Short mmCIF file of C-alpha atoms in Angstrom, two decimals:
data_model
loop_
_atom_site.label_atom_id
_atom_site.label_comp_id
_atom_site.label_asym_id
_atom_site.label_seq_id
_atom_site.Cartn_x
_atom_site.Cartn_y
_atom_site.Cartn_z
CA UNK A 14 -54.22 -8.78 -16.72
CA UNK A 15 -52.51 -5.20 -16.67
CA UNK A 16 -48.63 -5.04 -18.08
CA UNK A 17 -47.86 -4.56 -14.82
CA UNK A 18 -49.60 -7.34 -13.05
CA UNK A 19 -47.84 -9.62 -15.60
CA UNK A 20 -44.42 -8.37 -14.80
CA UNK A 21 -44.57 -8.97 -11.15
CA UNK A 22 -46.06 -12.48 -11.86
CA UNK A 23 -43.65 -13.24 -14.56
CA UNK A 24 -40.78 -12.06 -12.18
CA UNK A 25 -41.62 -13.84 -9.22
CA UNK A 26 -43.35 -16.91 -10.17
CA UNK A 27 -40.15 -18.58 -11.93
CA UNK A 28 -38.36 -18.54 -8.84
CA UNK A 29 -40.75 -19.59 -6.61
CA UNK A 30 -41.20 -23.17 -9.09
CA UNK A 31 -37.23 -23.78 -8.64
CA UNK A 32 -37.55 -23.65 -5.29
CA UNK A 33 -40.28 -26.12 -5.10
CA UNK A 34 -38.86 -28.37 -7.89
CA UNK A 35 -37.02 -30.40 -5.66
CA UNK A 36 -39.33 -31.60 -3.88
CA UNK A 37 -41.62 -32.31 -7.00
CA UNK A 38 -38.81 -34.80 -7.71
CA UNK A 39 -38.32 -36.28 -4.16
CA UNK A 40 -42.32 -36.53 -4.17
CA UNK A 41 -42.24 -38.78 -7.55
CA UNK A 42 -39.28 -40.37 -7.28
CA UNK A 43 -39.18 -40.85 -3.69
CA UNK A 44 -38.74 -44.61 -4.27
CA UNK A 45 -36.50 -44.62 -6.58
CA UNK A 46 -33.50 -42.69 -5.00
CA UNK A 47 -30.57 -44.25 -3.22
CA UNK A 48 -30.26 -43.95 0.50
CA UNK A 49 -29.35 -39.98 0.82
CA UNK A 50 -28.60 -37.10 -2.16
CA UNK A 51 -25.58 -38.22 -3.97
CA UNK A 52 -25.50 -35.12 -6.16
CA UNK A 53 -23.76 -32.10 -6.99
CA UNK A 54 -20.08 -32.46 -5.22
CA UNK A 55 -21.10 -35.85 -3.29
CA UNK A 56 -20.89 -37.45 -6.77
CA UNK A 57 -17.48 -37.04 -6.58
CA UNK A 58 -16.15 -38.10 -3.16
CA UNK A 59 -16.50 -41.95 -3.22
CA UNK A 60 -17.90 -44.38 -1.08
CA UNK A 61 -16.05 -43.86 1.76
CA UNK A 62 -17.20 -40.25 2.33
CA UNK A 63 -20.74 -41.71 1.27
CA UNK A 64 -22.22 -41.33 5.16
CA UNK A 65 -21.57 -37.81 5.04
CA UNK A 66 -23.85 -36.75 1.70
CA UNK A 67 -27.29 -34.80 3.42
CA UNK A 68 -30.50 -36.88 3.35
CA UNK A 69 -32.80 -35.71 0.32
CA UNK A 70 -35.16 -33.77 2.34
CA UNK A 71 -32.17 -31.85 3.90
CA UNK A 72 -30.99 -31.36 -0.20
CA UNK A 73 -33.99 -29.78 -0.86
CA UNK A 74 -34.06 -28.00 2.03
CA UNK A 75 -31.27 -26.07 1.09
CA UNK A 76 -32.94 -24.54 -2.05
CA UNK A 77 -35.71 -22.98 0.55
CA UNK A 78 -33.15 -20.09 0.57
CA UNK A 79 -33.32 -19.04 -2.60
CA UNK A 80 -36.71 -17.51 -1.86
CA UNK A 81 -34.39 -14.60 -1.10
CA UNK A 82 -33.80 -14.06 -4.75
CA UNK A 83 -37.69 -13.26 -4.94
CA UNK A 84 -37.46 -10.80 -2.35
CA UNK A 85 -34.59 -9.15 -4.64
CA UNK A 86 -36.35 -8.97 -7.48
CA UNK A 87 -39.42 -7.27 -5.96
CA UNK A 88 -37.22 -4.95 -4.55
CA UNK A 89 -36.16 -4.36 -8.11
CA UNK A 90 -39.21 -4.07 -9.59
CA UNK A 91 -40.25 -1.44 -6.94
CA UNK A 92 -37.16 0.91 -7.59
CA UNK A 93 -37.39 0.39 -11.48
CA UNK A 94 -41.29 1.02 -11.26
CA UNK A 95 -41.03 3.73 -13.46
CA UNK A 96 -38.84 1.80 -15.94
CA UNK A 97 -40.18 -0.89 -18.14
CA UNK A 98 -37.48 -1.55 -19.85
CA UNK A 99 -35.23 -2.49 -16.64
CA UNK A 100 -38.76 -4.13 -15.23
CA UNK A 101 -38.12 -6.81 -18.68
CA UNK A 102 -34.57 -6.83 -17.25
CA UNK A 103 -36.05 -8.34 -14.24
CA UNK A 104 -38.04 -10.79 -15.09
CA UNK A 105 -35.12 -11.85 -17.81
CA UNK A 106 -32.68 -12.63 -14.99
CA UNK A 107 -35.00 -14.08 -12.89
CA UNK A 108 -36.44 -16.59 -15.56
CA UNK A 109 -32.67 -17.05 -15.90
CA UNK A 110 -31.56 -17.70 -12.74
CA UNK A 111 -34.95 -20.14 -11.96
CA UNK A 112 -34.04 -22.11 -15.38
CA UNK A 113 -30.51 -22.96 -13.88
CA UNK A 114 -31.87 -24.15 -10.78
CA UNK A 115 -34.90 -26.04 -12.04
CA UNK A 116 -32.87 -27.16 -14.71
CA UNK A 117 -29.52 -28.19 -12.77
CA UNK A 118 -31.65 -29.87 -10.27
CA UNK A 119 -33.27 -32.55 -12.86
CA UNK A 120 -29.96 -32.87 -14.29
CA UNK A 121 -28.50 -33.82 -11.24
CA UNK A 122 -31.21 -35.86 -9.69
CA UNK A 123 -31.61 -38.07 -12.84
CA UNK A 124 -28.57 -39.83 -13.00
CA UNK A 125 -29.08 -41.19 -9.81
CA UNK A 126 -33.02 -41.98 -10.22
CA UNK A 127 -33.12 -46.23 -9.73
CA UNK A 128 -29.22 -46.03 -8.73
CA UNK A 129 -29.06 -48.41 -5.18
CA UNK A 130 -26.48 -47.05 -3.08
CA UNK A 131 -23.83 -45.25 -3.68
CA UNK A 132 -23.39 -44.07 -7.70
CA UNK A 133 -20.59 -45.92 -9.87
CA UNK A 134 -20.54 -43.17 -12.27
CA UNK A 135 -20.09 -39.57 -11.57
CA UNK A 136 -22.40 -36.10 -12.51
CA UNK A 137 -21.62 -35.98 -16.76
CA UNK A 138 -18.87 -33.60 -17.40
CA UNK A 139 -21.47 -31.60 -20.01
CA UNK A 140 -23.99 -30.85 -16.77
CA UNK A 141 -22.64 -27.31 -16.16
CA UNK A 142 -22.64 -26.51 -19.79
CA UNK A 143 -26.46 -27.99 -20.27
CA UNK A 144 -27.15 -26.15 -17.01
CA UNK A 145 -25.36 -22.75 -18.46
CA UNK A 146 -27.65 -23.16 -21.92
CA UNK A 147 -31.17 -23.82 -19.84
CA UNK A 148 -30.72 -20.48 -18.43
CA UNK A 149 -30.17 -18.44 -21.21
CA UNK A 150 -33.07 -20.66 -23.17
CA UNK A 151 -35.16 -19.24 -20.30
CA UNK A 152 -33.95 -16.03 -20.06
CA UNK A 153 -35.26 -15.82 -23.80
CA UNK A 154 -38.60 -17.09 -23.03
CA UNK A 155 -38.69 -14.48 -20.08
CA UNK A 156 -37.77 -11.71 -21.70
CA UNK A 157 -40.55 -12.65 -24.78
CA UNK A 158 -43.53 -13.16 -22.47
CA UNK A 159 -43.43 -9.45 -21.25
CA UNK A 160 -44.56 -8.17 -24.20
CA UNK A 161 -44.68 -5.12 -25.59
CA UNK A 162 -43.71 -2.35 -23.74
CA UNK A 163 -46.44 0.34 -22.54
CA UNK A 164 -46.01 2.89 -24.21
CA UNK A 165 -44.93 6.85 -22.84
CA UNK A 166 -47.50 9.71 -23.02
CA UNK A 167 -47.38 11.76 -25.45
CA UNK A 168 -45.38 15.37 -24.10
CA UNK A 169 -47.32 18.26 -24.90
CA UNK A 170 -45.84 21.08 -23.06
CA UNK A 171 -44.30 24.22 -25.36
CA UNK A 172 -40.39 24.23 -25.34
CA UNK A 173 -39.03 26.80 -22.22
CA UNK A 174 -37.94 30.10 -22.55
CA UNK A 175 -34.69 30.54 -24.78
CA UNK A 176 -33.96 26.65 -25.22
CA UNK A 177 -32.01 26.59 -28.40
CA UNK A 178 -33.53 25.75 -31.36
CA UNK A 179 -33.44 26.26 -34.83
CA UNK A 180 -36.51 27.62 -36.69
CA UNK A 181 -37.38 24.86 -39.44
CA UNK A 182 -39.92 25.60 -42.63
CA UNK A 183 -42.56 23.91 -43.25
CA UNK A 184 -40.98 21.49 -46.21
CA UNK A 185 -37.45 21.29 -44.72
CA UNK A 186 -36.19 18.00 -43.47
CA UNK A 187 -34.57 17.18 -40.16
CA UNK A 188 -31.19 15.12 -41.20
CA UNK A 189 -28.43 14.55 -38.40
CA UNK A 190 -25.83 11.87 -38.29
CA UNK A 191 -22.75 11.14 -36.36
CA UNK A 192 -20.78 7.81 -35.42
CA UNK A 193 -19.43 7.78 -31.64
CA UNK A 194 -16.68 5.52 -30.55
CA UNK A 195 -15.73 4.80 -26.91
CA UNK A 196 -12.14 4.51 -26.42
CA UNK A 197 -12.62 3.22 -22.64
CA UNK A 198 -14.88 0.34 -23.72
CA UNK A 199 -12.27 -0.77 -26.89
CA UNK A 200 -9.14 -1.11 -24.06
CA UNK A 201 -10.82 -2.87 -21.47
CA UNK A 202 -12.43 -4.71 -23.60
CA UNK A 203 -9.01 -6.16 -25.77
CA UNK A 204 -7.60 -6.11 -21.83
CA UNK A 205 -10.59 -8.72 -21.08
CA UNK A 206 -9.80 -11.31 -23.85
CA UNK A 207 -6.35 -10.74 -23.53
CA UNK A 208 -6.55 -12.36 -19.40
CA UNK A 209 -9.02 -14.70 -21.17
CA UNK A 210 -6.49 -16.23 -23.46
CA UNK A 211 -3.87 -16.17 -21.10
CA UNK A 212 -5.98 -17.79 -18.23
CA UNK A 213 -7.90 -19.69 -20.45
CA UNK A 214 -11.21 -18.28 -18.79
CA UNK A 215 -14.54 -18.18 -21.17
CA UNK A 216 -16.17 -15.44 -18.51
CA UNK A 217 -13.23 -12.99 -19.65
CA UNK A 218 -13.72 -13.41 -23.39
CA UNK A 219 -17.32 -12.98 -23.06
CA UNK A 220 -17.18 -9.84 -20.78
CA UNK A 221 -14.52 -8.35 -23.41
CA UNK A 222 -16.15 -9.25 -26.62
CA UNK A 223 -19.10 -7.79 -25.02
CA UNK A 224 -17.40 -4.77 -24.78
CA UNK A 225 -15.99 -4.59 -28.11
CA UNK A 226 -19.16 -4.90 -29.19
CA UNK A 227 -20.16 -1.64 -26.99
CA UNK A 228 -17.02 0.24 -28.39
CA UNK A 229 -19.31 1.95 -31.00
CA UNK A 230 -22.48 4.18 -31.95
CA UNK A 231 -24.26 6.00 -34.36
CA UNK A 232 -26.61 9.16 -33.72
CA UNK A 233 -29.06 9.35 -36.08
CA UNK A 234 -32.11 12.47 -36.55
CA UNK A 235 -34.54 12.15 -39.02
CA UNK A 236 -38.22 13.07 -39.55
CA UNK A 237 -38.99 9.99 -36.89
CA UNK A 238 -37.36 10.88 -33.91
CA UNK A 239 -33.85 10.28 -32.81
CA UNK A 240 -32.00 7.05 -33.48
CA UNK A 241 -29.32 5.57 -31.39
CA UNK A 242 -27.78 2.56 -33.08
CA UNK A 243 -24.85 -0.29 -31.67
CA UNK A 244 -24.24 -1.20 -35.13
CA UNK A 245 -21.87 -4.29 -34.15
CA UNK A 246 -24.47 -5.67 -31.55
CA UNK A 247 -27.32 -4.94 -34.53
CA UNK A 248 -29.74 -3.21 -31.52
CA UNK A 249 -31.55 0.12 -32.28
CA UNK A 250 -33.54 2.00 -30.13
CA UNK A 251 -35.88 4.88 -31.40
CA UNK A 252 -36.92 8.14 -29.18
CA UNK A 253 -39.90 9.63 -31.06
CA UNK A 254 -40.74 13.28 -31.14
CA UNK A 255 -44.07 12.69 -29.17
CA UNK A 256 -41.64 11.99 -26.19
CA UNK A 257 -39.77 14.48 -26.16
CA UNK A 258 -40.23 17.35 -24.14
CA UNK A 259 -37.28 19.78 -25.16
CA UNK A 260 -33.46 18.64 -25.54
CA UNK A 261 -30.43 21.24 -24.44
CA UNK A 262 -26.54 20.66 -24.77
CA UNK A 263 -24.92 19.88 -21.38
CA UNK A 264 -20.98 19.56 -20.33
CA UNK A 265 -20.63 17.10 -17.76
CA UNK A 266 -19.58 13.72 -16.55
CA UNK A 267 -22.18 11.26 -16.71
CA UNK A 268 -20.64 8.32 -15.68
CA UNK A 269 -17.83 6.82 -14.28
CA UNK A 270 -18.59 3.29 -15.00
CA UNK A 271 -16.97 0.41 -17.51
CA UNK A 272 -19.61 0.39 -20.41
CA UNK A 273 -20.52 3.31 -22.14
CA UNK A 274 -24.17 1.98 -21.66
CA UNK A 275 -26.11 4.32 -19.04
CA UNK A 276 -29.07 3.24 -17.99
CA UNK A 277 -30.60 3.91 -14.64
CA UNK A 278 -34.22 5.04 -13.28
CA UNK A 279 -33.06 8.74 -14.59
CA UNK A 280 -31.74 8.54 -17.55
CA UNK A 281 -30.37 5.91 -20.53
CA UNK A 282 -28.13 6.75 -23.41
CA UNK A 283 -24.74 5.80 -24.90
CA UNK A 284 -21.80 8.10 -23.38
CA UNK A 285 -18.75 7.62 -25.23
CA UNK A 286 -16.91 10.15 -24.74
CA UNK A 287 -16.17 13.67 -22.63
CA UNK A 288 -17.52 16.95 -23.63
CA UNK A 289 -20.67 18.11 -24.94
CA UNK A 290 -23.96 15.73 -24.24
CA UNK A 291 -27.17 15.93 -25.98
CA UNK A 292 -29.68 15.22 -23.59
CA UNK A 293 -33.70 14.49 -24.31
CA UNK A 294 -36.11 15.15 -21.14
CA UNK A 295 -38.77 12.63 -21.77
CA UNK A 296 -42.32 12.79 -21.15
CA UNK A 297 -41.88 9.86 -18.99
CA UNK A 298 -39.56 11.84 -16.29
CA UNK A 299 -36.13 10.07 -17.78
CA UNK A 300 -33.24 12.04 -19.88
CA UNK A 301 -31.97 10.17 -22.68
CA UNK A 302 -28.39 11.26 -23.18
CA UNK A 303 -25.47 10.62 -25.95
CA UNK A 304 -22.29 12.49 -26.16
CA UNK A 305 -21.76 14.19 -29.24
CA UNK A 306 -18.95 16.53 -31.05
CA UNK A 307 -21.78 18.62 -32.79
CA UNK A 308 -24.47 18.39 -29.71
CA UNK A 309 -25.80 21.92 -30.14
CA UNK A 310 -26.63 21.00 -33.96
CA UNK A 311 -28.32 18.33 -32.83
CA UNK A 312 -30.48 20.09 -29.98
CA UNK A 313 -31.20 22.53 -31.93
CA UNK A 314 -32.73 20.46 -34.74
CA UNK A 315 -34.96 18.38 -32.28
CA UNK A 316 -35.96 21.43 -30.98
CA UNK A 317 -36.63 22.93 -34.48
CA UNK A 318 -38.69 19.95 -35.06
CA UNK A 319 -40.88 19.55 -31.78
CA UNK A 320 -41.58 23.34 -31.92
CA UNK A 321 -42.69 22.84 -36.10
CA UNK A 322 -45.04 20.10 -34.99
CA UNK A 323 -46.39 21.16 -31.97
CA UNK A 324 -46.88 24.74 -33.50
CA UNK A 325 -48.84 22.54 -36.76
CA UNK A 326 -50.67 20.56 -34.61
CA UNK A 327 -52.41 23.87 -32.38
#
């Protein structure tokens, strides 16, 4: 099976099991279950209100539509084509989001399995946390069965006319360093736990610790490649030479958005800050950008480098 083939499968099957896991149950336990669905918020409305809970086949009915979340993550899988890593994305959040169902549905079914007429005892209270924790147990296992990334070809191209660079020897080493910090991502992050304490909402501390984490960077160039590190989140990715088809200093805006994460089907990077960018067009037709104080330094030792080896290797 190509990577490929396994990404669309891992992506799409998930979802299509949570839809059908309801009626797995109904089919094994069709004997067993009181008169109609006395789950999720019919738990909770008493006996009186008991006539109006659905019948079970009309329950399961109603997870028929989230087929649609299939369609949306071929759709995603056809604009990220080109994108592996946001392919893994994918097939994270769908594994994910067909955990919670399939999960919440067992939960919520078992309580009442042997239970004749309506339930004495409501849904347990730790449901939507178990429910919370299957997903991201399965948006684990999701994100490991992909694999290993396929790799980019190798860029082989000379560096254009009069792209900066600076000419390197053949025993001098490439050494670059510098630490970014985004000032955006620190404020709306302490903004974010700050509504969280005061509302006493866990989405709001996650989203701004999340952030916090985000607030800072290191560049790093060395003989491997170029190294862009999230030191408080402990994840490093590596751009190696053989990728890299020429780099050049831009001034622009990149983006506009709340993380200084950018990553879309043209480029990924860490902006932090306005000014100067470094940007690295990739053999595999992305731009891998950072902002950096000293960018032109930095371009022109990657190009110093790629020309040294490419020149070596003819």
């Amino acid at each position: 099976m190509t990577w490929r083939t396994r990404v669309w499968v891992l992506a799409l099957l998930p979802v299509v099991l949570a839809v059908v896991t309801p009626w797995i149950l109904l089919a094994v336990f069709s004997e067993r279950l009181p008169d109609r669905a006395y789950v999720d918020g019919w738990s909770r409305t008493g006996p009186d209100h008991a006539q109006g809970a659905p019948t079970w086949p009309e329950w399961a009915s109603g997870f028929l539509f989230f087929t649609a979340a299939a369609c949306v993550a071929a759709v995603a899988l056809v604009y990220w084509r080109r994108v592996p890593r946001l392919q893994r994305w994918v097939v994270a959040v769908s594994w994910a989001f067909a955990g919670q169902i399939a999960g919440g549905v067992i939960i919520d079914v078992a309580p009442v399995v042997d239970v004749t007429g309506y339930p004495a005892q409501q849904a347990p209270g730790w449901a939507d946390l178990a429910k919370l924790a299957i997903g991201l147990v399965t948006a684990v296992m999701g994100w490991v069965l992909v694999g290993r990334l396929p790799a980019a070809p190798d860029a082989k191209d000379n560096l254009p006319e009069g792209a900066l660079r600076r000419n390197l020897g053949p025993t001098e080493r490439v050494v670059f360093f510098e630490s970014m910090r985004s000032v955006k991502a620190a404020c709306l992050g302490c903004a974010l736990v700050a509504v969280a304490i005061v509302l006493n909402a866990a989405a709001f501390a996650v989203m701004g610790v999340a952030l916090l984490l985000l607030a800072r960077a290191n560049v790093q160039i060395d003989s491997e490649g170029v190294l862009l590190d999230l030191p408080l989140m402990r994840v490093r990715q590596r751009v190696p030479y053989q990728q890299i088809k020429y780099a050049e200093a831009v001034n622009q805006r990149y983006t506009r958005e709340w993380s200084p994460l950018l990553e879309d089907i043209h480029r990924f990077g860490y902006v932090g800050q306005r000014g100067d960018h470094m940007v690295l067009h990739l053999s595999d037709a992305r731009d891998f950008v950072v902002s950096l104080r000293a960018a032109v330094a930095a371009v022109a030792l990657v190009n110093g480098e790629i020309a040294r080896r490419r020149e070596l290797a003819c």
